[in-house]
Amino acid sequence: MKNNIFYIFIIFAIFLSCCKYDKVERGCVDIKQSSNFAQGEPIRRVNPCFNPKNGSLIVFIEFGVDVPKRLCTYNLVTTEKMALIENTRLSGQPKWGKSDWILLGIDGNIWKIKSDGSGFTQLTFSGKDYSPEWVGLDRFVTDHDNNLAPMIMYDLNGAALDTFSNEYSEGSFWDDKLIYGGFPGYKLIDLETDSLIKIPAGVELDTRGSSSVVFIEENEVMRSDFSGIYRRNLSEPKDIWVHDACTSRPYGFPSYSPQRNQVLWEKVTIDDRNNFVRSRFVIMNPDGTGEEELVIP
């Protein structure tokens, strides 16, 4: 009997230690946000995006103390990384199109470049165009004047095709629908009718930062903020929590690959005790499971 009690105690102790380990490793603790990224990694990689026709390819921006800001592609299978251009004023999330053109932002204007580094061309000249989003094979819209003016649609030569009555902020496109985060939940724009639908999140929103949204199916999205990562069927009444996130571990700039049926995120981990900042790209399933870190040389 004494031996049985002893073994039960050991098993219980192991169980407790495992639970504690899981809580430490997987828990997400809110902290006072740090802005000191200088003490982080020597190279930071930000704003990733999948190739929409090949889930093994991504594009992103990298920079560091001794590394000039540059646009890069990376092959997850061959581990080949290629720098396309260097420009200190690259900003926002580059968007890879099905035509193999990549849209990118520089100083409030939109440029395009092929995935082999050729054809680097300026498309807009207003100084007020940000966050390009593909809305067809050869068309895109922009966040015009930082979400203070109606969005504009351009072709791949930079000619303005249409101006809409609604503003647009960085988001995602699927079948004539644009969606982006906007309190009290989502803003859904129908390009065909130029109409705006406001969709409540159905859960308490974290108002400390912006919300990142990506389509994963025609009527399904994933959203992240400081309270977690959520999945949502837009015809259902509320978001469903699927993964933790917080001020010490935010996820942003999502990109969906239909070939992989996975979502790519930029994940930042902040340890406020020594002001350390770590930025990584991770891939997870649409239900929030299977998170995997990409190791880029």
PDB file of C-alpha atoms in Angstrom:
ATOM      1  CA  MET A   1       0.000   0.000   0.000  1.00  0.00           C
ATOM      2  CA  LYS A   2       2.811   2.391   0.931  1.00  0.00           C
ATOM      3  CA  ASN A   3       4.532   1.617  -2.369  1.00  0.00           C
ATOM      4  CA  ASN A   4       1.320   2.364  -4.255  1.00  0.00           C
ATOM      5  CA  ILE A   5       0.973   5.716  -2.487  1.00  0.00           C
ATOM      6  CA  PHE A   6       4.598   6.508  -3.309  1.00  0.00           C
ATOM      7  CA  TYR A   7       4.106   5.765  -7.002  1.00  0.00           C
ATOM      8  CA  ILE A   8       0.900   7.770  -7.093  1.00  0.00           C
ATOM      9  CA  PHE A   9       2.751  10.702  -5.527  1.00  0.00           C
ATOM     10  CA  ILE A  10       5.532  10.466  -8.130  1.00  0.00           C
ATOM     11  CA  ILE A  11       3.059  10.349 -11.015  1.00  0.00           C
ATOM     12  CA  PHE A  12       1.155  13.318  -9.551  1.00  0.00           C
ATOM     13  CA  ALA A  13       4.396  15.302  -9.161  1.00  0.00           C
ATOM     14  CA  ILE A  14       5.366  14.569 -12.762  1.00  0.00           C
ATOM     15  CA  PHE A  15       1.900  15.649 -13.901  1.00  0.00           C
ATOM     16  CA  LEU A  16       2.193  18.929 -12.022  1.00  0.00           C
ATOM     17  CA  SER A  17       5.668  19.640 -13.386  1.00  0.00           C
ATOM     18  CA  CYS A  18       4.443  18.977 -16.939  1.00  0.00           C
ATOM     19  CA  CYS A  19       1.538  21.339 -16.471  1.00  0.00           C
ATOM     20  CA  LYS A  20       3.853  24.010 -15.120  1.00  0.00           C
ATOM     21  CA  TYR A  21       6.203  23.554 -18.055  1.00  0.00           C
ATOM     22  CA  ASP A  22       3.333  23.832 -20.531  1.00  0.00           C
ATOM     23  CA  LYS A  23       2.114  27.000 -18.847  1.00  0.00           C
ATOM     24  CA  VAL A  24       5.551  28.620 -18.943  1.00  0.00           C
ATOM     25  CA  GLU A  25       6.275  27.591 -22.522  1.00  0.00           C
ATOM     26  CA  ARG A  26       2.863  28.138 -24.052  1.00  0.00           C
ATOM     27  CA  GLY A  27       1.334  30.783 -21.840  1.00  0.00           C
ATOM     28  CA  CYS A  28       1.020  34.326 -23.109  1.00  0.00           C
ATOM     29  CA  VAL A  29       1.543  37.158 -20.626  1.00  0.00           C
ATOM     30  CA  ASP A  30       0.664  40.783 -21.240  1.00  0.00           C
ATOM     31  CA  ILE A  31       3.501  43.221 -20.639  1.00  0.00           C
ATOM     32  CA  LYS A  32       4.132  46.891 -21.119  1.00  0.00           C
ATOM     33  CA  GLN A  33       5.029  47.061 -24.781  1.00  0.00           C
ATOM     34  CA  SER A  34       8.652  47.710 -25.586  1.00  0.00           C
ATOM     35  CA  SER A  35       9.796  49.803 -28.507  1.00  0.00           C
ATOM     36  CA  ASN A  36      13.493  49.031 -28.123  1.00  0.00           C
ATOM     37  CA  PHE A  37      14.069  46.703 -31.047  1.00  0.00           C
ATOM     38  CA  ALA A  38      17.764  47.626 -31.197  1.00  0.00           C
ATOM     39  CA  GLN A  39      18.615  45.010 -28.569  1.00  0.00           C
ATOM     40  CA  GLY A  40      16.933  42.275 -30.551  1.00  0.00           C
ATOM     41  CA  GLU A  41      18.332  40.152 -33.317  1.00  0.00           C
ATOM     42  CA  PRO A  42      21.037  41.413 -35.702  1.00  0.00           C
ATOM     43  CA  ILE A  43      18.681  40.673 -38.633  1.00  0.00           C
ATOM     44  CA  ARG A  44      14.921  41.148 -38.531  1.00  0.00           C
ATOM     45  CA  ARG A  45      12.552  39.670 -41.077  1.00  0.00           C
ATOM     46  CA  VAL A  46       9.081  41.180 -41.348  1.00  0.00           C
ATOM     47  CA  ASN A  47       5.862  41.291 -43.397  1.00  0.00           C
ATOM     48  CA  PRO A  48       5.798  37.826 -45.037  1.00  0.00           C
ATOM     49  CA  CYS A  49       3.543  36.790 -47.914  1.00  0.00           C
ATOM     50  CA  PHE A  50       2.988  33.463 -49.709  1.00  0.00           C
ATOM     51  CA  ASN A  51       3.267  33.013 -53.450  1.00  0.00           C
ATOM     52  CA  PRO A  52      -0.443  32.396 -54.224  1.00  0.00           C
ATOM     53  CA  LYS A  53       0.419  29.671 -56.777  1.00  0.00           C
ATOM     54  CA  ASN A  54       3.195  27.929 -54.827  1.00  0.00           C
ATOM     55  CA  GLY A  55       3.007  27.417 -51.054  1.00  0.00           C
ATOM     56  CA  SER A  56       6.743  26.687 -50.915  1.00  0.00           C
ATOM     57  CA  LEU A  57       7.669  30.288 -51.777  1.00  0.00           C
ATOM     58  CA  ILE A  58       7.384  33.422 -49.651  1.00  0.00           C
ATOM     59  CA  VAL A  59       8.431  37.065 -49.992  1.00  0.00           C
ATOM     60  CA  PHE A  60       9.386  39.353 -47.099  1.00  0.00           C
ATOM     61  CA  ILE A  61      11.486  42.336 -46.005  1.00  0.00           C
ATOM     62  CA  GLU A  62      14.671  41.956 -43.963  1.00  0.00           C
ATOM     63  CA  PHE A  63      17.065  44.454 -42.381  1.00  0.00           C
ATOM     64  CA  GLY A  64      19.568  44.776 -39.564  1.00  0.00           C
ATOM     65  CA  VAL A  65      22.391  46.782 -38.033  1.00  0.00           C
ATOM     66  CA  ASP A  66      24.780  45.824 -40.817  1.00  0.00           C
ATOM     67  CA  VAL A  67      22.131  44.667 -43.287  1.00  0.00           C
ATOM     68  CA  PRO A  68      20.432  47.198 -45.586  1.00  0.00           C
ATOM     69  CA  LYS A  69      16.665  46.926 -45.911  1.00  0.00           C
ATOM     70  CA  ARG A  70      15.885  44.588 -48.787  1.00  0.00           C
ATOM     71  CA  LEU A  71      13.118  42.589 -50.392  1.00  0.00           C
ATOM     72  CA  CYS A  72      13.763  38.838 -50.412  1.00  0.00           C
ATOM     73  CA  THR A  73      12.154  35.617 -51.566  1.00  0.00           C
ATOM     74  CA  TYR A  74      12.675  32.273 -49.862  1.00  0.00           C
ATOM     75  CA  ASN A  75      11.994  28.690 -50.938  1.00  0.00           C
ATOM     76  CA  LEU A  76      10.855  26.539 -47.999  1.00  0.00           C
ATOM     77  CA  VAL A  77      11.868  23.345 -49.812  1.00  0.00           C
ATOM     78  CA  THR A  78      15.268  24.207 -51.310  1.00  0.00           C
ATOM     79  CA  THR A  79      16.070  26.796 -48.550  1.00  0.00           C
ATOM     80  CA  GLU A  80      17.248  29.183 -51.272  1.00  0.00           C
ATOM     81  CA  LYS A  81      16.979  32.870 -50.377  1.00  0.00           C
ATOM     82  CA  MET A  82      17.271  35.585 -53.008  1.00  0.00           C
ATOM     83  CA  ALA A  83      17.493  39.354 -52.474  1.00  0.00           C
ATOM     84  CA  LEU A  84      15.527  41.195 -55.167  1.00  0.00           C
ATOM     85  CA  ILE A  85      16.229  44.852 -54.337  1.00  0.00           C
ATOM     86  CA  GLU A  86      17.738  47.026 -51.593  1.00  0.00           C
ATOM     87  CA  ASN A  87      15.858  50.153 -50.554  1.00  0.00           C
ATOM     88  CA  THR A  88      15.911  51.802 -47.135  1.00  0.00           C
ATOM     89  CA  ARG A  89      12.328  53.045 -47.521  1.00  0.00           C
ATOM     90  CA  LEU A  90      10.583  49.730 -48.142  1.00  0.00           C
ATOM     91  CA  SER A  91       7.464  49.531 -45.993  1.00  0.00           C
ATOM     92  CA  GLY A  92       4.343  47.456 -45.474  1.00  0.00           C
ATOM     93  CA  GLN A  93       3.591  43.913 -46.565  1.00  0.00           C
ATOM     94  CA  PRO A  94       4.681  43.011 -50.102  1.00  0.00           C
ATOM     95  CA  LYS A  95       1.915  41.189 -51.979  1.00  0.00           C
ATOM     96  CA  TRP A  96       2.771  38.382 -54.416  1.00  0.00           C
ATOM     97  CA  GLY A  97       0.274  38.084 -57.261  1.00  0.00           C
ATOM     98  CA  LYS A  98      -0.761  35.165 -59.454  1.00  0.00           C
ATOM     99  CA  SER A  99       0.864  36.954 -62.417  1.00  0.00           C
ATOM    100  CA  ASP A 100       4.227  36.606 -60.569  1.00  0.00           C
ATOM    101  CA  TRP A 101       4.410  40.358 -60.035  1.00  0.00           C
ATOM    102  CA  ILE A 102       5.106  41.441 -56.459  1.00  0.00           C
ATOM    103  CA  LEU A 103       3.582  44.724 -55.268  1.00  0.00           C
ATOM    104  CA  LEU A 104       5.486  46.730 -52.652  1.00  0.00           C
ATOM    105  CA  GLY A 105       5.364  50.110 -50.994  1.00  0.00           C
ATOM    106  CA  ILE A 106       8.101  52.777 -51.011  1.00  0.00           C
ATOM    107  CA  ASP A 107       7.529  56.299 -49.663  1.00  0.00           C
ATOM    108  CA  GLY A 108       3.751  56.195 -50.086  1.00  0.00           C
ATOM    109  CA  ASN A 109       3.903  54.878 -53.644  1.00  0.00           C
ATOM    110  CA  ILE A 110       3.369  51.406 -55.082  1.00  0.00           C
ATOM    111  CA  TRP A 111       5.978  49.617 -57.159  1.00  0.00           C
ATOM    112  CA  LYS A 112       6.035  46.238 -58.878  1.00  0.00           C
ATOM    113  CA  ILE A 113       8.829  43.719 -59.387  1.00  0.00           C
ATOM    114  CA  LYS A 114       9.052  40.193 -60.819  1.00  0.00           C
ATOM    115  CA  SER A 115      10.118  37.349 -58.531  1.00  0.00           C
ATOM    116  CA  ASP A 116      13.429  37.105 -60.411  1.00  0.00           C
ATOM    117  CA  GLY A 117      14.200  40.758 -59.600  1.00  0.00           C
ATOM    118  CA  SER A 118      13.412  42.116 -63.058  1.00  0.00           C
ATOM    119  CA  GLY A 119      10.894  44.764 -64.114  1.00  0.00           C
ATOM    120  CA  PHE A 120      11.201  47.013 -61.057  1.00  0.00           C
ATOM    121  CA  THR A 121       8.729  49.794 -61.920  1.00  0.00           C
ATOM    122  CA  GLN A 122       6.941  52.593 -60.069  1.00  0.00           C
ATOM    123  CA  LEU A 123       3.147  52.448 -60.510  1.00  0.00           C
ATOM    124  CA  THR A 124       1.673  55.269 -58.376  1.00  0.00           C
ATOM    125  CA  PHE A 125       3.018  58.762 -57.708  1.00  0.00           C
ATOM    126  CA  SER A 126       0.626  60.331 -55.176  1.00  0.00           C
ATOM    127  CA  GLY A 127       2.831  59.713 -52.128  1.00  0.00           C
ATOM    128  CA  LYS A 128      -0.374  58.551 -50.408  1.00  0.00           C
ATOM    129  CA  ASP A 129      -0.764  54.935 -51.530  1.00  0.00           C
ATOM    130  CA  TYR A 130      -0.110  52.163 -49.004  1.00  0.00           C
ATOM    131  CA  SER A 131      -0.916  48.491 -48.392  1.00  0.00           C
ATOM    132  CA  PRO A 132      -1.545  47.278 -51.960  1.00  0.00           C
ATOM    133  CA  GLU A 133      -3.925  44.342 -52.338  1.00  0.00           C
ATOM    134  CA  TRP A 134      -4.505  42.253 -55.454  1.00  0.00           C
ATOM    135  CA  VAL A 135      -8.135  42.211 -56.617  1.00  0.00           C
ATOM    136  CA  GLY A 136      -7.537  40.284 -59.836  1.00  0.00           C
ATOM    137  CA  LEU A 137      -4.752  39.038 -62.079  1.00  0.00           C
ATOM    138  CA  ASP A 138      -3.763  42.534 -63.199  1.00  0.00           C
ATOM    139  CA  ARG A 139      -5.579  44.889 -60.804  1.00  0.00           C
ATOM    140  CA  PHE A 140      -4.934  46.117 -57.290  1.00  0.00           C
ATOM    141  CA  VAL A 141      -6.302  48.590 -54.757  1.00  0.00           C
ATOM    142  CA  THR A 142      -4.492  50.650 -52.141  1.00  0.00           C
ATOM    143  CA  ASP A 143      -5.039  52.147 -48.743  1.00  0.00           C
ATOM    144  CA  HIS A 144      -5.167  55.713 -50.037  1.00  0.00           C
ATOM    145  CA  ASP A 145      -4.030  58.479 -47.671  1.00  0.00           C
ATOM    146  CA  ASN A 146      -3.754  56.173 -44.634  1.00  0.00           C
ATOM    147  CA  ASN A 147      -7.403  55.116 -44.637  1.00  0.00           C
ATOM    148  CA  LEU A 148      -8.566  58.762 -44.801  1.00  0.00           C
ATOM    149  CA  ALA A 149      -9.698  58.733 -48.426  1.00  0.00           C
ATOM    150  CA  PRO A 150     -11.642  56.331 -50.673  1.00  0.00           C
ATOM    151  CA  MET A 151      -9.596  53.486 -52.126  1.00  0.00           C
ATOM    152  CA  ILE A 152      -8.449  53.518 -55.739  1.00  0.00           C
ATOM    153  CA  MET A 153      -8.113  50.594 -58.148  1.00  0.00           C
ATOM    154  CA  TYR A 154      -5.137  50.530 -60.526  1.00  0.00           C
ATOM    155  CA  ASP A 155      -3.977  48.313 -63.351  1.00  0.00           C
ATOM    156  CA  LEU A 156      -0.454  46.919 -63.662  1.00  0.00           C
ATOM    157  CA  ASN A 157       0.645  49.985 -65.610  1.00  0.00           C
ATOM    158  CA  GLY A 158      -0.401  52.277 -62.782  1.00  0.00           C
ATOM    159  CA  ALA A 159      -3.470  53.666 -64.552  1.00  0.00           C
ATOM    160  CA  ALA A 160      -6.359  54.429 -62.192  1.00  0.00           C
ATOM    161  CA  LEU A 161      -9.360  52.295 -63.154  1.00  0.00           C
ATOM    162  CA  ASP A 162     -11.878  53.220 -60.483  1.00  0.00           C
ATOM    163  CA  THR A 163     -12.375  55.166 -57.264  1.00  0.00           C
ATOM    164  CA  PHE A 164     -14.626  53.683 -54.601  1.00  0.00           C
ATOM    165  CA  SER A 165     -16.833  55.393 -52.052  1.00  0.00           C
ATOM    166  CA  ASN A 166     -15.295  53.500 -49.124  1.00  0.00           C
ATOM    167  CA  GLU A 167     -11.840  53.653 -47.582  1.00  0.00           C
ATOM    168  CA  TYR A 168      -9.690  50.562 -47.193  1.00  0.00           C
ATOM    169  CA  SER A 169      -6.987  49.512 -44.736  1.00  0.00           C
ATOM    170  CA  GLU A 170      -4.611  46.544 -44.966  1.00  0.00           C
ATOM    171  CA  GLY A 171      -6.610  43.349 -45.271  1.00  0.00           C
ATOM    172  CA  SER A 172      -7.452  40.467 -47.593  1.00  0.00           C
ATOM    173  CA  PHE A 173      -9.345  39.772 -50.839  1.00  0.00           C
ATOM    174  CA  TRP A 174     -11.546  36.892 -52.005  1.00  0.00           C
ATOM    175  CA  ASP A 175     -13.930  36.847 -54.970  1.00  0.00           C
ATOM    176  CA  ASP A 176     -14.787  40.571 -55.239  1.00  0.00           C
ATOM    177  CA  LYS A 177     -14.781  40.965 -51.446  1.00  0.00           C
ATOM    178  CA  LEU A 178     -12.232  42.931 -49.419  1.00  0.00           C
ATOM    179  CA  ILE A 179     -12.100  42.545 -45.662  1.00  0.00           C
ATOM    180  CA  TYR A 180     -10.113  44.381 -43.013  1.00  0.00           C
ATOM    181  CA  GLY A 181     -10.208  44.901 -39.285  1.00  0.00           C
ATOM    182  CA  GLY A 182     -12.281  47.820 -38.100  1.00  0.00           C
ATOM    183  CA  PHE A 183     -14.155  48.319 -34.852  1.00  0.00           C
ATOM    184  CA  PRO A 184     -16.512  46.887 -33.823  1.00  0.00           C
ATOM    185  CA  GLY A 185     -15.178  43.919 -35.808  1.00  0.00           C
ATOM    186  CA  TYR A 186     -14.735  43.739 -39.569  1.00  0.00           C
ATOM    187  CA  LYS A 187     -15.397  45.927 -42.566  1.00  0.00           C
ATOM    188  CA  LEU A 188     -16.339  44.004 -45.700  1.00  0.00           C
ATOM    189  CA  ILE A 189     -16.342  45.818 -49.046  1.00  0.00           C
ATOM    190  CA  ASP A 190     -18.123  44.383 -52.078  1.00  0.00           C
ATOM    191  CA  LEU A 191     -16.214  45.725 -55.090  1.00  0.00           C
ATOM    192  CA  GLU A 192     -18.997  44.825 -57.491  1.00  0.00           C
ATOM    193  CA  THR A 193     -21.605  46.954 -55.720  1.00  0.00           C
ATOM    194  CA  ASP A 194     -19.210  49.380 -53.969  1.00  0.00           C
ATOM    195  CA  SER A 195     -20.997  48.667 -50.700  1.00  0.00           C
ATOM    196  CA  LEU A 196     -19.681  48.404 -47.145  1.00  0.00           C
ATOM    197  CA  ILE A 197     -20.896  45.916 -44.541  1.00  0.00           C
ATOM    198  CA  LYS A 198     -19.853  46.234 -40.898  1.00  0.00           C
ATOM    199  CA  ILE A 199     -19.633  42.859 -39.151  1.00  0.00           C
ATOM    200  CA  PRO A 200     -19.359  42.762 -35.324  1.00  0.00           C
ATOM    201  CA  ALA A 201     -16.748  40.367 -33.947  1.00  0.00           C
ATOM    202  CA  GLY A 202     -19.193  38.983 -31.400  1.00  0.00           C
ATOM    203  CA  VAL A 203     -16.424  38.908 -28.787  1.00  0.00           C
ATOM    204  CA  GLU A 204     -14.748  41.583 -26.705  1.00  0.00           C
ATOM    205  CA  LEU A 205     -12.146  43.292 -28.886  1.00  0.00           C
ATOM    206  CA  ASP A 206      -8.690  44.303 -27.742  1.00  0.00           C
ATOM    207  CA  THR A 207      -8.479  48.000 -28.548  1.00  0.00           C
ATOM    208  CA  ARG A 208      -4.756  48.406 -27.807  1.00  0.00           C
ATOM    209  CA  GLY A 209      -3.662  47.680 -31.364  1.00  0.00           C
ATOM    210  CA  SER A 210      -4.844  47.039 -34.882  1.00  0.00           C
ATOM    211  CA  SER A 211      -6.441  43.804 -36.025  1.00  0.00           C
ATOM    212  CA  SER A 212      -4.956  41.616 -38.781  1.00  0.00           C
ATOM    213  CA  VAL A 213      -7.389  39.667 -40.987  1.00  0.00           C
ATOM    214  CA  VAL A 214      -6.975  37.114 -43.796  1.00  0.00           C
ATOM    215  CA  PHE A 215      -9.451  35.107 -45.867  1.00  0.00           C
ATOM    216  CA  ILE A 216      -8.948  31.336 -45.674  1.00  0.00           C
ATOM    217  CA  GLU A 217     -12.115  30.438 -47.577  1.00  0.00           C
ATOM    218  CA  GLU A 218     -14.834  32.392 -49.332  1.00  0.00           C
ATOM    219  CA  ASN A 219     -16.720  33.022 -46.103  1.00  0.00           C
ATOM    220  CA  GLU A 220     -14.040  32.162 -43.527  1.00  0.00           C
ATOM    221  CA  VAL A 221     -11.359  34.421 -42.040  1.00  0.00           C
ATOM    222  CA  MET A 222      -8.663  34.383 -39.368  1.00  0.00           C
ATOM    223  CA  ARG A 223      -8.050  37.449 -37.231  1.00  0.00           C
ATOM    224  CA  SER A 224      -5.407  38.350 -34.661  1.00  0.00           C
ATOM    225  CA  ASP A 225      -5.110  41.003 -31.991  1.00  0.00           C
ATOM    226  CA  PHE A 226      -3.511  41.183 -28.540  1.00  0.00           C
ATOM    227  CA  SER A 227      -6.181  38.900 -27.057  1.00  0.00           C
ATOM    228  CA  GLY A 228      -5.585  35.956 -29.406  1.00  0.00           C
ATOM    229  CA  ILE A 229      -6.015  34.507 -32.869  1.00  0.00           C
ATOM    230  CA  TYR A 230      -9.598  33.846 -33.939  1.00  0.00           C
ATOM    231  CA  ARG A 231     -11.392  32.015 -36.720  1.00  0.00           C
ATOM    232  CA  ARG A 232     -14.694  33.243 -38.054  1.00  0.00           C
ATOM    233  CA  ASN A 233     -17.389  32.074 -40.410  1.00  0.00           C
ATOM    234  CA  LEU A 234     -18.821  35.422 -41.466  1.00  0.00           C
ATOM    235  CA  SER A 235     -22.357  34.039 -41.454  1.00  0.00           C
ATOM    236  CA  GLU A 236     -21.997  32.956 -37.814  1.00  0.00           C
ATOM    237  CA  PRO A 237     -22.587  35.296 -34.833  1.00  0.00           C
ATOM    238  CA  LYS A 238     -19.086  35.505 -33.350  1.00  0.00           C
ATOM    239  CA  ASP A 239     -15.358  34.809 -33.603  1.00  0.00           C
ATOM    240  CA  ILE A 240     -13.959  31.549 -32.233  1.00  0.00           C
ATOM    241  CA  TRP A 241     -10.663  31.721 -30.290  1.00  0.00           C
ATOM    242  CA  VAL A 242      -8.085  29.249 -31.688  1.00  0.00           C
ATOM    243  CA  HIS A 243      -4.623  30.380 -30.491  1.00  0.00           C
ATOM    244  CA  ASP A 244      -3.074  32.588 -27.838  1.00  0.00           C
ATOM    245  CA  ALA A 245      -1.528  36.005 -28.512  1.00  0.00           C
ATOM    246  CA  CYS A 246      -0.771  38.999 -26.301  1.00  0.00           C
ATOM    247  CA  THR A 247       1.412  42.089 -26.023  1.00  0.00           C
ATOM    248  CA  SER A 248       4.474  39.917 -25.384  1.00  0.00           C
ATOM    249  CA  ARG A 249       3.661  37.644 -28.327  1.00  0.00           C
ATOM    250  CA  PRO A 250       1.719  39.390 -31.117  1.00  0.00           C
ATOM    251  CA  TYR A 251       1.000  37.835 -34.519  1.00  0.00           C
ATOM    252  CA  GLY A 252       0.535  39.962 -37.615  1.00  0.00           C
ATOM    253  CA  PHE A 253       0.703  40.217 -41.404  1.00  0.00           C
ATOM    254  CA  PRO A 254      -1.096  36.930 -42.127  1.00  0.00           C
ATOM    255  CA  SER A 255      -0.957  35.287 -45.559  1.00  0.00           C
ATOM    256  CA  TYR A 256      -2.930  32.202 -46.617  1.00  0.00           C
ATOM    257  CA  SER A 257      -1.703  29.432 -48.945  1.00  0.00           C
ATOM    258  CA  PRO A 258      -4.512  27.411 -50.570  1.00  0.00           C
ATOM    259  CA  GLN A 259      -2.008  24.731 -51.646  1.00  0.00           C
ATOM    260  CA  ARG A 260      -0.869  24.155 -48.067  1.00  0.00           C
ATOM    261  CA  ASN A 261      -4.140  25.169 -46.408  1.00  0.00           C
ATOM    262  CA  GLN A 262      -2.003  27.021 -43.873  1.00  0.00           C
ATOM    263  CA  VAL A 263      -1.542  30.585 -42.691  1.00  0.00           C
ATOM    264  CA  LEU A 264       1.814  32.349 -42.513  1.00  0.00           C
ATOM    265  CA  TRP A 265       2.323  34.910 -39.720  1.00  0.00           C
ATOM    266  CA  GLU A 266       4.990  37.259 -38.436  1.00  0.00           C
ATOM    267  CA  LYS A 267       5.353  36.393 -34.749  1.00  0.00           C
ATOM    268  CA  VAL A 268       7.186  38.744 -32.393  1.00  0.00           C
ATOM    269  CA  THR A 269       8.237  37.560 -28.935  1.00  0.00           C
ATOM    270  CA  ILE A 270       9.200  40.200 -26.375  1.00  0.00           C
ATOM    271  CA  ASP A 271      10.926  39.481 -23.065  1.00  0.00           C
ATOM    272  CA  ASP A 272      10.462  42.678 -21.099  1.00  0.00           C
ATOM    273  CA  ARG A 273      12.999  41.688 -18.445  1.00  0.00           C
ATOM    274  CA  ASN A 274      15.891  42.383 -20.791  1.00  0.00           C
ATOM    275  CA  ASN A 275      14.009  44.199 -23.544  1.00  0.00           C
ATOM    276  CA  PHE A 276      14.797  41.415 -25.993  1.00  0.00           C
ATOM    277  CA  VAL A 277      12.818  41.239 -29.215  1.00  0.00           C
ATOM    278  CA  ARG A 278      12.642  38.144 -31.397  1.00  0.00           C
ATOM    279  CA  SER A 279      10.877  38.063 -34.729  1.00  0.00           C
ATOM    280  CA  ARG A 280      10.082  34.841 -36.579  1.00  0.00           C
ATOM    281  CA  PHE A 281       7.804  33.588 -39.328  1.00  0.00           C
ATOM    282  CA  VAL A 282       5.487  30.757 -38.329  1.00  0.00           C
ATOM    283  CA  ILE A 283       2.980  28.612 -40.205  1.00  0.00           C
ATOM    284  CA  MET A 284      -0.154  27.184 -38.607  1.00  0.00           C
ATOM    285  CA  ASN A 285      -3.333  25.414 -39.626  1.00  0.00           C
ATOM    286  CA  PRO A 286      -6.556  27.426 -39.990  1.00  0.00           C
ATOM    287  CA  ASP A 287      -7.821  25.951 -36.711  1.00  0.00           C
ATOM    288  CA  GLY A 288      -4.795  27.367 -34.844  1.00  0.00           C
ATOM    289  CA  THR A 289      -2.984  24.027 -34.466  1.00  0.00           C
ATOM    290  CA  GLY A 290       0.376  22.813 -35.764  1.00  0.00           C
ATOM    291  CA  GLU A 291       2.363  26.023 -35.362  1.00  0.00           C
ATOM    292  CA  GLU A 292       5.769  25.589 -36.985  1.00  0.00           C
ATOM    293  CA  GLU A 293       8.627  28.074 -37.074  1.00  0.00           C
ATOM    294  CA  LEU A 294      10.422  28.759 -40.337  1.00  0.00           C
ATOM    295  CA  VAL A 295      14.207  28.741 -39.977  1.00  0.00           C
ATOM    296  CA  ILE A 296      15.644  31.112 -42.587  1.00  0.00           C
ATOM    297  CA  PRO A 297      19.440  31.348 -42.898  1.00  0.00           C
TER     298      PRO A 297
END
